[in-house]
Coordinates of C-alpha atoms and ligand atoms in Angstrom, one line a residue:
X1227 CA 33.8 -11.8 11.1
X1228 CA 33.9 -8.0 11.0
X1229 CA 32.4 -5.3 13.2
X1230 CA 30.0 -2.8 11.6
X1231 CA 28.9 0.3 13.4
X1232 CA 25.8 2.1 12.1
X1233 CA 25.3 5.8 12.6
X1234 CA 23.3 7.6 13.7
X1235 CA 22.7 5.4 16.7
X1236 CA 26.1 3.8 17.2
X1237 CA 24.5 0.4 16.8
X1238 CA 27.2 -2.3 16.4
X1239 CA 26.8 -5.6 14.6
X1240 CA 29.2 -8.5 14.1
X1241 CA 28.7 -9.9 10.6
X1242 CA 30.6 -12.2 8.3
X1243 CA 33.3 -10.6 6.2
X1244 CA 32.1 -9.7 2.7
X1245 CA 28.6 -9.0 3.9
X1246 CA 26.5 -6.8 1.6
X1247 CA 26.0 -3.4 3.3
X1248 CA 22.2 -3.5 2.4
X1249 CA 21.9 -7.0 4.1
X1250 CA 23.6 -5.6 7.2
X1251 CA 21.1 -2.7 7.3
X1252 CA 18.2 -5.1 6.9
X1253 CA 19.1 -6.6 10.3
X1254 CA 18.3 -3.2 11.9
X1255 CA 15.2 -1.1 11.7
X1256 CA 16.8 1.2 9.1
X1257 CA 14.8 1.1 6.0
X1258 CA 16.6 2.4 2.9
X1259 CA 14.7 3.3 -0.2
X1260 CA 15.5 0.6 -2.7
X1261 CA 13.3 1.1 -5.7
X1262 CA 15.1 -1.3 -8.0
X1263 CA 15.1 -4.0 -5.3
X1264 CA 18.9 -3.9 -4.9
X1265 CA 19.8 -4.5 -8.5
X1266 CA 22.1 -1.5 -8.7
X1267 CA 20.0 0.3 -11.3
X1268 CA 18.2 3.2 -9.5
X1269 CA 21.1 4.6 -7.5
X1270 CA 18.8 5.5 -4.6
X1271 CA 20.3 3.4 -1.8
X1272 CA 23.2 5.7 -1.0
X1273 CA 25.1 5.5 2.3
X1274 CA 28.6 6.7 3.3
X1275 CA 31.1 4.1 4.4
X1276 CA 34.2 4.6 6.5
X1277 CA 36.9 3.6 5.7
X1278 CA 36.1 4.5 2.1
X1279 CA 35.5 1.8 -0.4
X1280 CA 38.3 2.2 -2.9
X1281 CA 37.4 -0.1 -5.7
X1282 CA 33.9 1.0 -6.7
X1283 CA 32.9 -0.7 -9.9
X1284 CA 31.9 1.2 -13.1
X1285 CA 28.2 0.9 -12.4
X1286 CA 28.5 2.6 -9.0
X1287 CA 30.8 5.3 -10.5
X1288 CA 28.1 5.9 -13.1
X1289 CA 25.4 6.4 -10.5
X1290 CA 27.3 8.5 -8.1
X1291 CA 28.7 12.0 -8.5
X1292 CA 32.5 12.6 -8.2
X1293 CA 31.9 14.6 -5.0
X1294 CA 29.9 11.7 -3.5
X1295 CA 32.7 9.2 -4.4
X1296 CA 35.2 11.5 -2.9
X1297 CA 33.2 11.6 0.4
X1298 CA 33.0 7.8 0.6
X1299 CA 29.4 7.5 -0.6
X1300 CA 28.5 4.2 -2.2
X1301 CA 25.4 2.1 -3.0
X1302 CA 24.4 -0.1 -0.1
X1303 CA 23.1 -2.8 -2.5
X1304 CA 26.3 -3.1 -4.4
X1305 CA 28.9 -2.7 -1.6
X1306 CA 30.5 -5.7 0.2
X1307 CA 32.2 -4.9 3.5
X1308 CA 35.7 -6.5 3.8
X1309 CA 36.8 -4.8 7.0
X1310 CA 35.5 -3.3 10.2
X1311 CA 33.5 -0.3 9.0
X1312 CA 31.1 2.5 10.0
X1313 CA 28.0 3.0 7.9
X1314 CA 26.6 6.5 7.9
X1315 CA 22.9 6.6 7.0
X1316 CA 21.5 9.8 5.4
X1317 CA 19.6 12.0 7.8
X1318 CA 16.4 11.9 5.8
X1319 CA 16.1 8.1 6.2
X1320 CA 15.5 8.7 9.9
X1321 CA 13.1 11.5 9.2
X1322 CA 11.1 9.3 6.8
X1323 CA 10.2 7.3 9.9
X1324 CA 8.9 10.4 11.6
X1325 CA 6.9 11.3 8.5
X1326 CA 5.2 7.9 8.4
X1327 CA 4.4 8.3 12.1
X1328 CA 2.8 11.6 11.3
X1329 CA 0.8 10.1 8.5
X1330 CA -0.8 7.9 11.2
X1331 CA -3.6 10.4 11.6
X1332 CA -5.8 8.7 9.1
X1333 CA -9.3 10.1 8.8
X1334 CA -11.5 7.9 11.0
X1335 CA -14.9 8.9 9.7
X1336 CA -15.4 5.8 7.7
X1337 CA -18.9 4.6 7.7
X1338 CA -21.8 5.8 5.8
X1339 CA -25.4 5.9 7.1
X1340 CA -26.6 3.1 4.9
X1341 CA -24.0 0.6 6.2
X1342 CA -25.4 -1.9 8.7
X1343 CA -22.6 -3.5 10.6
X1344 CA -23.1 -6.9 12.3
X1345 CA -20.4 -9.0 13.6
X1346 CA -20.4 -12.8 13.9
X1347 CA -18.1 -12.7 16.9
X1348 CA -20.1 -13.2 20.0
X1349 CA -19.0 -13.3 23.7
X1350 CA -21.0 -15.3 26.3
X1351 CA -20.3 -14.9 30.0
X1352 CA -21.1 -17.9 32.1
X1353 CA -21.2 -18.4 35.9
X1354 CA -21.2 -22.0 37.1
X1355 CA -21.8 -23.6 40.4
X1356 CA -18.7 -25.5 41.4
X1357 CA -19.1 -29.3 40.9
X1358 CA -19.7 -31.6 43.9
X1359 CA -20.4 -35.3 44.5
X1360 CA -24.0 -34.7 43.6
X1361 CA -23.1 -33.1 40.3
X1362 CA -20.2 -34.9 38.6
X1363 CA -20.8 -33.7 35.1
X1364 CA -17.7 -33.0 33.2
X1365 CA -16.4 -29.4 33.0
X1366 CA -17.3 -29.2 29.3
X1367 CA -20.9 -30.6 29.9
X1368 CA -21.6 -27.9 32.5
X1369 CA -20.0 -25.2 30.3
X1370 CA -22.0 -26.4 27.3
X1371 CA -25.3 -26.6 29.1
X1372 CA -24.9 -23.0 30.5
X1373 CA -24.0 -21.9 27.0
X1374 CA -27.1 -23.5 25.6
X1375 CA -29.2 -21.7 28.2
X1376 CA -27.6 -18.5 27.3
X1377 CA -28.0 -18.9 23.5
X1378 CA -31.4 -20.5 24.0
X1379 CA -30.7 -23.3 21.5
X1380 CA -30.4 -26.9 22.8
X1381 CA -29.5 -28.2 19.4
X1382 CA -26.6 -25.9 18.7
X1383 CA -23.5 -27.8 17.6
X1384 CA -20.4 -26.5 19.2
X1385 CA -17.0 -26.9 17.8
X1386 CA -14.3 -26.5 20.4
X1387 CA -10.6 -27.0 19.6
X1388 CA -8.8 -29.4 21.9
X1389 CA -6.3 -26.7 22.8
X1390 CA -9.1 -24.5 24.2
X1391 CA -10.8 -27.5 25.9
X1392 CA -7.6 -28.2 27.7
X1393 CA -7.6 -24.7 29.3
X1394 CA -11.1 -25.0 30.8
X1395 CA -10.3 -26.8 34.1
X1396 CA -7.7 -24.3 35.3
X1397 CA -9.5 -21.3 34.0
X1398 CA -12.7 -22.3 35.8
X1399 CA -11.1 -23.1 39.1
X1400 CA -8.8 -20.0 39.0
X1401 CA -11.7 -17.7 38.3
X1402 CA -14.4 -18.7 40.7
X1403 CA -16.1 -20.6 37.9
X1404 CA -16.7 -17.5 35.9
X1405 CA -15.5 -17.4 32.3
X1406 CA -16.3 -15.8 29.0
X1407 CA -16.5 -17.8 25.8
X1408 CA -15.7 -16.2 22.5
X1409 CA -17.7 -17.7 19.6
X1410 CA -17.3 -17.3 15.8
X1411 CA -20.5 -18.8 14.4
X1412 CA -20.6 -22.2 16.1
X1413 CA -16.9 -22.4 17.0
X1414 CA -15.5 -21.5 20.3
X1415 CA -12.3 -19.6 19.4
X1416 CA -11.2 -18.5 22.9
X1417 CA -12.0 -18.7 26.6
X1418 CA -11.1 -15.9 28.9
X1419 CA -11.2 -15.4 32.7
X1420 CA -14.1 -13.4 34.2
X1421 CA -16.5 -11.2 32.3
X1422 CA -14.8 -9.7 29.2
X1423 CA -18.0 -9.1 27.1
X1424 CA -17.1 -5.5 26.6
X1425 CA -13.8 -6.3 25.1
X1426 CA -14.3 -7.4 21.5
X1427 CA -12.1 -6.1 18.8
X1428 CA -11.2 -6.5 15.1
X1429 CA -8.5 -5.1 12.9
X1430 CA -8.6 -4.2 9.2
X1431 CA -5.6 -3.8 6.9
X1432 CA -5.1 -2.3 3.5
X1433 CA -1.7 -3.6 2.4
X1434 CA -0.4 -1.4 -0.4
X1435 CA 2.8 -2.1 -2.3
X1436 CA 4.2 1.1 -0.7
X1437 CA 2.1 1.7 2.5
X1438 CA 0.2 -0.4 4.9
X1439 CA -2.7 1.1 6.7
X1440 CA -4.2 -0.5 9.8
X1441 CA -7.5 0.2 11.6
X1442 CA -8.5 -1.1 15.0
X1443 CA -12.2 -1.4 15.6
X1444 CA -14.4 -2.1 18.6
X1445 CA -16.7 -4.8 17.4
X1446 CA -19.5 -4.0 19.9
X1447 CA -19.7 -0.3 19.1
X1448 CA -18.4 -0.7 15.5
X1449 CA -16.2 2.4 16.1
X1450 CA -12.7 2.8 14.9
X1451 CA -10.5 3.3 18.0
X1452 CA -7.0 3.6 16.5
X1453 CA -5.3 3.9 13.2
X1454 CA -1.8 3.6 11.9
X1455 CA 0.0 3.8 8.6
X1456 CA 3.6 2.6 7.9
X1457 CA 5.8 1.8 5.0
X1458 CA 5.5 -1.7 3.5
X1459 CA 8.8 -3.3 4.7
X1460 CA 8.9 -5.4 1.5
X1461 CA 10.2 -2.4 -0.3
X1462 CA 13.8 -3.5 0.5
X1463 CA 13.1 -6.1 -2.3
X1464 CA 12.0 -3.4 -4.7
X1465 CA 9.4 -0.7 -4.9
X1466 CA 7.3 -2.6 -7.4
X1467 CA 5.5 -5.9 -7.2
X1468 CA 7.5 -7.5 -10.1
X1469 CA 10.8 -7.0 -8.3
X1470 CA 9.4 -8.8 -5.2
X1471 CA 8.0 -11.6 -7.3
X1472 CA 11.5 -11.9 -8.9
X1473 CA 13.0 -12.1 -5.4
X1474 CA 10.6 -14.9 -4.4
X1475 CA 11.5 -16.8 -7.6
X1476 CA 15.3 -16.4 -7.3
X1477 CA 15.6 -17.2 -3.6
X1478 CA 14.8 -20.6 -2.2
X1479 CA 12.9 -19.3 0.9
X1480 CA 12.1 -16.0 -0.8
X1481 CA 8.4 -16.3 -0.6
X1482 CA 8.5 -17.1 3.1
X1483 CA 10.9 -14.2 3.7
X1484 CA 8.4 -11.9 2.0
X1485 CA 5.6 -13.3 4.0
X1486 CA 7.5 -12.9 7.3
X1487 CA 8.3 -9.2 6.4
X1488 CA 4.6 -8.6 6.1
X1489 CA 3.6 -10.6 9.2
X1490 CA 6.2 -8.8 11.3
X1491 CA 4.9 -5.4 10.2
X1492 CA 1.3 -6.4 10.8
X1493 CA 2.2 -7.6 14.3
X1494 CA 4.0 -4.3 14.9
X1495 CA 1.0 -2.3 13.8
X1496 CA -1.4 -4.5 15.8
X1497 CA 0.6 -4.0 19.0
X1498 CA 1.0 -0.3 18.3
X1499 CA -2.8 0.1 17.7
X1500 CA -3.6 -1.8 20.8
X1501 CA -1.3 0.4 22.9
X1502 CA -2.8 3.5 21.5
X1503 CA -6.3 2.3 22.3
X1504 CA -5.3 0.8 25.6
X1505 CA -6.6 -2.7 24.8
X1506 CA -5.2 -6.2 24.9
X1507 CA -4.4 -7.4 21.3
X1508 CA -5.2 -10.9 22.4
X1509 CA -8.8 -9.7 22.3
X1510 CA -8.7 -9.0 18.6
X1511 CA -10.7 -11.9 17.1
X1512 CA -11.0 -11.1 13.4
X1513 CA -8.7 -9.5 10.9
X1514 CA -9.7 -8.4 7.4
X1515 CA -7.0 -7.8 4.8
X1516 CA -7.2 -6.2 1.4
X1517 CA -4.4 -5.7 -1.0
X1518 CA -3.4 -6.3 -4.6
X1519 CA -3.3 -10.0 -5.6
X1520 CA 0.5 -10.2 -5.1
X1521 CA 0.3 -8.8 -1.6
X1522 CA -2.5 -11.1 -0.7
X1523 CA -0.5 -14.0 -2.1
X1524 CA 2.6 -13.0 -0.2
X1525 CA 0.6 -12.9 3.0
X1526 CA -0.5 -16.5 2.6
X1527 CA 2.9 -17.4 1.1
X1528 CA 1.2 -18.6 -2.1
X1529 CA 3.4 -18.9 -5.2
X1530 CA 3.4 -15.8 -7.2
X1531 CA 5.5 -16.6 -10.2
X1532 CA 2.6 -17.2 -12.6
X1533 CA 1.2 -13.7 -11.8
X1534 CA 4.3 -12.1 -13.4
X1535 CA 4.2 -14.0 -16.7
X1536 CA 1.6 -14.4 -19.5
X1537 CA -1.1 -15.6 -19.2
X1538 CA -0.9 -14.1 -15.6
X1539 CA -2.5 -16.7 -13.5
X1540 CA -2.9 -16.3 -9.7
X1541 CA -3.2 -19.3 -7.4
X1542 CA -6.6 -18.2 -6.2
X1543 CA -9.1 -15.4 -6.8
X1544 CA -11.7 -16.5 -4.1
X1545 CA -11.7 -14.9 -0.7
X1546 CA -9.8 -16.8 2.0
X1547 CA -11.0 -17.3 5.5
X1548 CA -8.5 -19.0 7.8
X1549 CA -7.2 -18.9 11.3
X1550 CA -4.4 -16.8 12.6
X1551 CA -2.4 -19.9 13.3
X1552 CA -2.2 -20.5 9.6
X1553 CA 0.1 -17.4 9.3
X1554 CA 3.4 -18.3 11.0
X1555 CA 4.3 -15.9 13.7
X1556 CA 1.1 -13.9 13.5
X1557 CA 0.4 -12.3 16.9
X1558 CA -3.4 -12.8 17.1
X1559 CA -4.8 -15.7 19.2
X1560 CA -4.5 -19.0 17.2
X1561 CA -8.2 -19.3 16.3
X1562 CA -8.8 -15.6 15.5
X1563 CA -10.2 -15.3 11.9
X1564 CA -8.1 -13.9 9.1
X1565 CA -10.0 -12.9 6.0
X1566 CA -8.6 -11.8 2.6
X1567 CA -10.9 -10.3 0.0
X1568 CA -11.4 -12.0 -3.4
X1569 CA -9.3 -11.0 -6.3
X1570 CA -10.7 -10.4 -9.8
X1571 CA -7.5 -11.3 -11.7
X1572 CA -3.7 -11.3 -11.4
X1573 CA -3.6 -7.5 -11.2
X1574 CA -7.1 -6.5 -9.9
X1575 CA -7.2 -7.5 -6.3
X1576 CA -9.0 -7.3 -3.0
X1577 CA -8.1 -3.7 -2.7
X1578 CA -10.1 -2.8 -5.8
X1579 CA -13.0 -4.9 -4.6
X1580 CA -12.8 -3.0 -1.3
X1581 CA -12.9 0.3 -3.3
X1582 CA -16.1 -0.9 -4.9
X1583 CA -17.5 -2.0 -1.6
X1584 CA -16.7 1.4 -0.1
X1585 CA -18.7 3.2 -2.8
X1586 CA -21.6 0.7 -2.7
X1587 CA -21.1 0.1 -6.4
X1588 CA -24.0 -2.5 -6.5
X1589 CA -26.5 0.3 -5.6
X1590 CA -25.3 2.8 -8.2
X1591 CA -27.3 3.8 -11.2
X1592 CA -24.9 6.5 -12.4
X1593 CA -22.1 5.8 -14.8
X1594 CA -19.1 5.8 -12.5
X1595 CA -15.4 5.7 -13.4
X1596 CA -13.1 4.8 -10.5
X1597 CA -9.4 5.2 -11.0
X1598 CA -6.7 4.2 -8.5
X1599 CA -3.4 5.6 -9.8
X1600 CA -0.2 3.7 -9.0
X1601 CA 2.4 1.4 -10.5
X1602 CA -0.6 -0.6 -11.6
X1603 CA -3.5 1.8 -12.3
X1604 CA -6.7 0.0 -11.4
X1605 CA -9.6 1.2 -13.4
X1606 CA -13.3 0.3 -12.8
X1607 CA -16.2 1.5 -14.9
X1608 CA -19.8 0.9 -13.7
X1609 CA -22.4 1.4 -16.4
X1610 CA -26.1 0.5 -15.8
X1611 CA -25.2 -2.2 -13.2
X1612 CA -22.4 -3.7 -15.3
X1613 CA -18.9 -3.5 -14.0
X1614 CA -15.8 -3.5 -16.2
X1615 CA -12.3 -3.4 -14.9
X1616 CA -8.8 -3.4 -16.2
X1617 CA -5.3 -3.0 -14.8
X1618 CA -3.0 -0.5 -16.6
X1619 CA 0.7 -1.2 -16.3
X1620 CA 1.6 2.4 -15.7
X1621 CA 5.1 1.7 -14.4
X1622 CA 6.4 3.4 -11.3
X1623 CA 6.5 7.0 -12.6
X1624 CA 3.3 8.0 -10.7
X1625 CA 5.1 7.0 -7.6
X1626 CA 8.2 8.9 -8.4
X1627 CA 10.3 6.0 -9.4
X1628 CA 12.4 5.8 -12.7
X1629 CA 12.3 9.7 -12.6
X1630 CA 15.8 11.3 -12.3
X1631 CA 14.9 13.1 -9.1
X1632 CA 11.8 11.2 -8.3
X1633 CA 11.0 9.7 -4.9
X1634 CA 8.1 8.3 -2.9
X1635 CA 5.8 10.7 -1.2
X1636 CA 8.2 10.9 1.8
X1637 CA 9.9 13.5 3.9
X1638 CA 11.6 16.0 1.5
X1639 CA 9.4 15.2 -1.6
X1640 CA 7.8 18.0 -3.5
X1641 CA 4.2 16.9 -3.6
X1642 CA 2.6 20.0 -5.2
X1643 CA 3.7 22.5 -7.7
X1644 CA 2.0 25.8 -8.8
X1645 CA 3.3 27.5 -11.9
X1646 CA 2.8 31.3 -11.7
X1647 CA 3.5 34.0 -14.3
X1648 CA 6.6 35.0 -12.5
X1649 CA 7.7 32.1 -10.5
X1650 CA 7.2 28.4 -9.5
X1651 CA 5.8 27.7 -6.1
X1652 CA 6.1 24.2 -4.6
X1653 CA 5.3 22.4 -1.4
X1654 CA 7.6 20.0 0.3
X1655 CA 6.5 17.1 2.6
X1656 CA 7.8 17.7 6.1
X1657 CA 8.0 21.5 5.4
X1658 CA 11.7 21.2 4.8
X1659 CA 14.1 21.8 1.9
X1660 CA 13.3 19.6 -1.1
X1661 CA 15.1 16.4 -1.9
X1662 CA 13.2 15.1 -4.9
X1663 CA 9.7 15.1 -6.4
X1664 CA 6.9 12.5 -5.9
X1665 CA 4.1 11.6 -8.3
X1666 CA 1.6 14.3 -7.4
X1667 CA 4.3 17.0 -7.7
X1668 CA 5.4 15.5 -11.0
X1669 CA 1.9 15.7 -12.4
X1670 CA 1.6 19.4 -11.3
X1671 CA 5.0 20.2 -12.7
X1672 CA 4.4 18.7 -16.1
X1673 CA 0.9 20.1 -16.4
X1674 CA 2.3 23.6 -15.6
X1675 CA 5.0 23.2 -18.2
X1676 CA 2.4 22.0 -20.8
X1677 CA 0.2 25.0 -19.9
X1678 CA 3.1 27.4 -20.3
X1679 CA 4.1 25.7 -23.5
X1680 CA 7.5 24.7 -22.3
X1681 CA 6.5 21.1 -23.1
X1682 CA 4.9 20.5 -26.5
X1683 CA 1.8 18.4 -26.8
X1684 CA 3.9 15.5 -28.1
X1685 CA 6.0 15.7 -24.9
X1686 CA 9.1 17.4 -26.3
X1687 CA 10.8 19.8 -23.9
X1688 CA 11.7 22.9 -25.9
X1689 CA 15.3 24.3 -25.9
X1690 CA 15.7 27.6 -24.1
X1691 CA 16.1 29.3 -27.5
X1692 CA 13.0 27.7 -29.0
X1693 CA 11.0 28.7 -25.9
X1694 CA 12.2 32.3 -26.0
X1695 CA 10.8 32.6 -29.5
X1696 CA 7.4 31.7 -28.3
X1697 CA 5.2 34.8 -27.9
X1698 CA 3.9 33.8 -24.5
X1699 CA 7.3 32.8 -23.1
X1700 CA 8.3 33.7 -19.6
X1701 CA 11.9 34.8 -19.1
X1702 CA 12.3 32.9 -15.8
X1703 CA 11.1 29.7 -17.3
X1704 CA 13.4 30.1 -20.3
X1705 CA 16.4 30.5 -17.9
X1706 CA 15.5 27.2 -16.3
X1707 CA 15.9 25.1 -19.5
X1708 CA 19.3 23.7 -19.7
X1709 CA 21.0 21.6 -22.3
X1710 CA 23.4 19.0 -21.1
X1711 CA 24.9 15.9 -22.8
X1712 CA 22.5 16.4 -25.7
X1713 CA 19.4 16.3 -23.5
X1714 CA 17.2 19.2 -22.4
X1715 CA 16.3 19.4 -18.8
X1716 CA 14.3 21.8 -16.7
X1717 CA 15.7 23.1 -13.4
X1718 CA 13.0 22.7 -10.8
X1719 CA 15.0 23.5 -7.6
X1720 CA 18.5 24.9 -7.5
X1721 CA 21.1 23.0 -5.4
X1722 CA 21.2 25.9 -2.9
X1723 CA 17.6 25.1 -2.0
X1724 CA 17.8 21.3 -1.6
X1725 CA 18.5 19.1 1.4
X1726 CA 21.5 17.4 -0.2
X1727 CA 22.9 20.2 -2.3
X1728 CA 21.9 18.5 -5.5
X1729 CA 19.7 20.3 -8.0
X1730 CA 16.4 18.8 -8.9
X1731 CA 15.8 18.6 -12.6
X1732 CA 13.0 17.3 -14.8
X1733 CA 14.6 15.7 -17.9
X1734 CA 13.3 14.9 -21.3
X1735 CA 13.6 11.2 -20.3
X1736 CA 11.5 11.8 -17.3
X1737 CA 8.7 13.3 -19.4
X1738 CA 8.8 10.3 -21.7
X1739 CA 8.6 8.0 -18.7
X1740 CA 5.6 10.0 -17.5
X1741 CA 4.0 9.8 -20.9
X1742 CA 4.2 6.0 -20.9
X1743 CA 2.5 5.9 -17.5
X1744 CA -0.3 8.3 -18.4
X1745 CA -0.9 6.7 -21.8
X1746 CA -1.4 3.3 -20.1
X1747 CA -4.1 4.8 -17.8
X1748 CA -5.7 6.8 -20.6
X1749 CA -5.8 3.8 -22.9
X1750 CA -7.3 1.6 -20.2
X1751 CA -10.1 4.2 -19.6
X1752 CA -10.8 4.6 -23.3
X1753 CA -11.0 0.8 -23.8
X1754 CA -13.4 0.3 -20.9
X1755 CA -15.6 3.2 -22.3
X1756 CA -15.6 1.5 -25.7
X1757 CA -16.6 -1.8 -24.3
X1758 CA -19.4 -0.3 -22.3
X1759 CA -20.5 1.5 -25.4
X1760 CA -20.5 5.0 -23.8
X1761 CA -18.3 8.0 -24.4
X1762 CA -16.6 10.5 -22.0
X1763 CA -19.6 12.8 -21.9
X1764 CA -21.8 9.9 -20.5
X1765 CA -19.6 9.6 -17.4
X1766 CA -21.5 11.0 -14.4
X1767 CA -18.7 10.9 -11.9
X1768 CA -15.0 10.2 -11.8
X1769 CA -13.7 8.9 -8.4
X1770 CA -10.0 9.1 -7.7
X1771 CA -9.0 6.6 -5.1
X1772 CA -5.9 5.9 -3.1
X1773 CA -3.9 8.2 -0.8
X1774 CA -2.4 9.6 -4.0
X1775 CA -5.9 10.7 -5.0
X1776 CA -6.1 13.0 -2.0
X1777 CA -3.4 15.3 -3.0
X1778 CA -3.9 15.2 -6.8
X1779 CA -5.1 18.3 -8.6
X1780 CA -7.9 16.9 -10.8
X1781 CA -7.5 19.8 -13.2
X1782 CA -4.0 18.8 -14.0
X1783 CA -5.0 15.2 -14.6
X1784 CA -7.5 16.5 -17.2
X1785 CA -4.9 18.9 -18.7
X1786 CA -2.5 16.0 -19.2
X1787 CA -5.2 13.8 -20.7
X1788 CA -4.8 11.2 -18.0
X1789 CA -8.5 11.1 -17.2
X1790 CA -11.4 12.1 -19.5
X1791 CA -12.2 15.7 -20.1
X1792 CA -15.2 15.9 -17.9
X1793 CA -16.3 19.0 -16.0
X1794 CA -14.2 19.4 -12.8
X1795 CA -17.3 19.2 -10.6
X1796 CA -17.7 15.6 -11.7
X1797 CA -14.3 14.6 -10.3
X1798 CA -14.0 13.6 -6.6
X1799 CA -11.1 12.3 -4.6
X1800 CA -12.3 9.6 -2.3
X1801 CA -9.0 9.0 -0.4
X1802 CA -8.3 5.5 0.9
X1803 CA -11.5 3.8 -0.2
X1804 CA -9.8 0.4 0.1
X1805 CA -9.1 1.0 3.8
X1806 CA -12.8 1.9 4.4
X1807 CA -13.8 -1.1 2.3
X1808 CA -11.5 -3.3 4.5
X1809 CA -13.4 -2.0 7.6
X1810 CA -16.8 -2.8 6.1
X1811 CA -15.6 -6.3 5.2
X1812 CA -14.5 -6.7 8.8
X1813 CA -17.8 -5.5 10.2
X1814 CA -20.2 -7.4 8.0
X1815 CA -20.6 -10.9 6.7
X1816 CA -23.2 -9.7 4.3
X1817 CA -20.6 -7.4 2.8
X1818 CA -18.1 -10.3 2.6
X1819 CA -20.6 -12.2 0.6
X1820 CA -21.3 -9.2 -1.5
X1821 CA -17.6 -9.0 -2.2
X1822 CA -17.7 -12.4 -3.7
X1823 CA -20.7 -11.5 -5.8
X1824 CA -19.1 -8.3 -7.1
X1825 CA -16.0 -10.4 -8.0
X1826 CA -18.2 -12.7 -10.0
X1827 CA -20.1 -10.0 -11.7
X1828 CA -17.0 -7.9 -12.7
X1829 CA -15.8 -8.3 -16.2
X1830 CA -12.0 -8.1 -16.4
X1831 CA -10.5 -6.8 -19.6
X1832 CA -6.9 -7.9 -20.5
X1833 CA -5.7 -4.7 -22.2
X1834 CA -2.9 -6.5 -24.1
X1835 CA -5.5 -8.6 -25.9
X1836 CA -7.6 -5.6 -27.0
X1837 CA -7.4 -5.3 -30.8
X1838 CA -6.6 -1.5 -31.0
X1839 CA -4.7 -1.3 -27.8
X1840 CA -1.4 -0.2 -29.4
X1841 CA -3.1 2.5 -31.5
X1842 CA -5.1 3.9 -28.5
X1843 CA -2.0 3.8 -26.3
X1844 CA 0.0 5.8 -28.9
X1845 CA -2.8 8.3 -29.2
X1846 CA -2.9 8.7 -25.4
X1847 CA 0.9 9.5 -25.3
X1848 CA 0.0 13.1 -26.3
X1849 CA -0.9 15.9 -23.9
X1850 CA -4.0 17.1 -25.7
Ligands
FES119 FE1 20.6 0.0 -4.8 FE2 18.7 0.5 -6.5 S1 20.8 0.9 -6.7 S2 18.5 -0.3 -4.5

């Protein structure tokens, strides 16, 4: 065994010799960014180790600068510890946590006027006379008859689990024969001492591949009483769904490990929400969960391997309603309900259904295009009551991955760029120096460079000389184009202005990566329009969903030919529609039934089968 100290924090762990540094960190609450899932490809999981690792392999040497190697920096996912060591975690990892905490302020104005909530969770308070020799009815008989009086239905068939039945005698006698019964439809799901009718809660979750948002609701007032967002802890297995599916395939208990990661985080969020709202989380009786099909499968530990390979078959697309006890280690009371929304296909999930619920798609007469940009762009087109959907495999560029200085929208990420005639202005998350660029910043930057003709419509970044010859060229932009190792790159932020003293560049390769992502989305939209037999001008409204949608500059998406060239007033960011949809699913059985109907009515289009897909994709690679 060896002793490993982790700084900051001076936390000490005793671990077997030859432990992987990343595995050691997984035992703590330190969450390194591991976009490639620990495969040693992305080079993002840098830590400093003391004593220095002397025999770094060629792969690590390739991904690290000489200066970093000199300082003892290495990749946590590729470094095995062979002696007592101290691991130094970069400052910004700690600050990411603070950033996620700050993001907790999620807008809580969720419900529209036309939404009628109604919960099936009911609480009944009963007050019994203590038994005596004249009344020797069983405890349950007396509870039941009082309940029937209360509900005014003598033929009501109750279902009471034995575990709850077993609690009745003590609970009655310890509480002066006054208890509250919690019912879900005809089932008694809990009994509580005294009168707890006012305390009745539910929780809704939107589990994204990157972020989990949780909402705590009072089920008697239907008001949201606390919200919280945090990083999906599964990202240690990779930033994208496919890396996580690979992990579950390659490791015997991988699926259960992924499930536990989720459940542990949901528990943490539930406890934190309850503390914020000052309630007892044991009085949360229903949870609704939406997410992409893989996330929903991970939650139930359902095998995911067939989602990743053609013909892409999930285990289930129906909604699931089970009890909390079916999720090992879940902190809600055993008989609390857990609902996951229906999926449409292997890549269109409950979160897209929740998007559609949020905008009441079944009531819409307009032609609506809804786009949720991400590693998998989900696209929905509603035309005259018909709903078409497809999933565009955009790759992780929109989330800042596979981009040289790309990163998630975390502390230190440039999330917005404005190109001016005389300078570039940018905004950094956390109001700090920049460390990298996230998806929204990347879109702004590339759009700016296309507008200023530094990037040609085919995606080629001009050389400095070529650009200077352009009549409208700007001197400051020309000076930022650098040629290195036969590749052109554009200097976004000089090393003097960054957190880590490393310059932030946009390379030609990054632009190509971005083109692939945007072509996938553009092709998906075009194909749906063709199938619905309408053209761009017939679109009445374009809705941009997802937290990404909030910070996107719609004009730039149009400039880059990501979304159709509609007038800007037709484009609207709707933020976390999936989160609001999850709340509506929590609050109404009618909406849960509607979700199933929408699923059945939605026509899923497999883009790879579309005859002209390749042609359309190639056409959409261009920025015009
Ligand atoms: Fe370590 Fe990608 S290189 S996570």
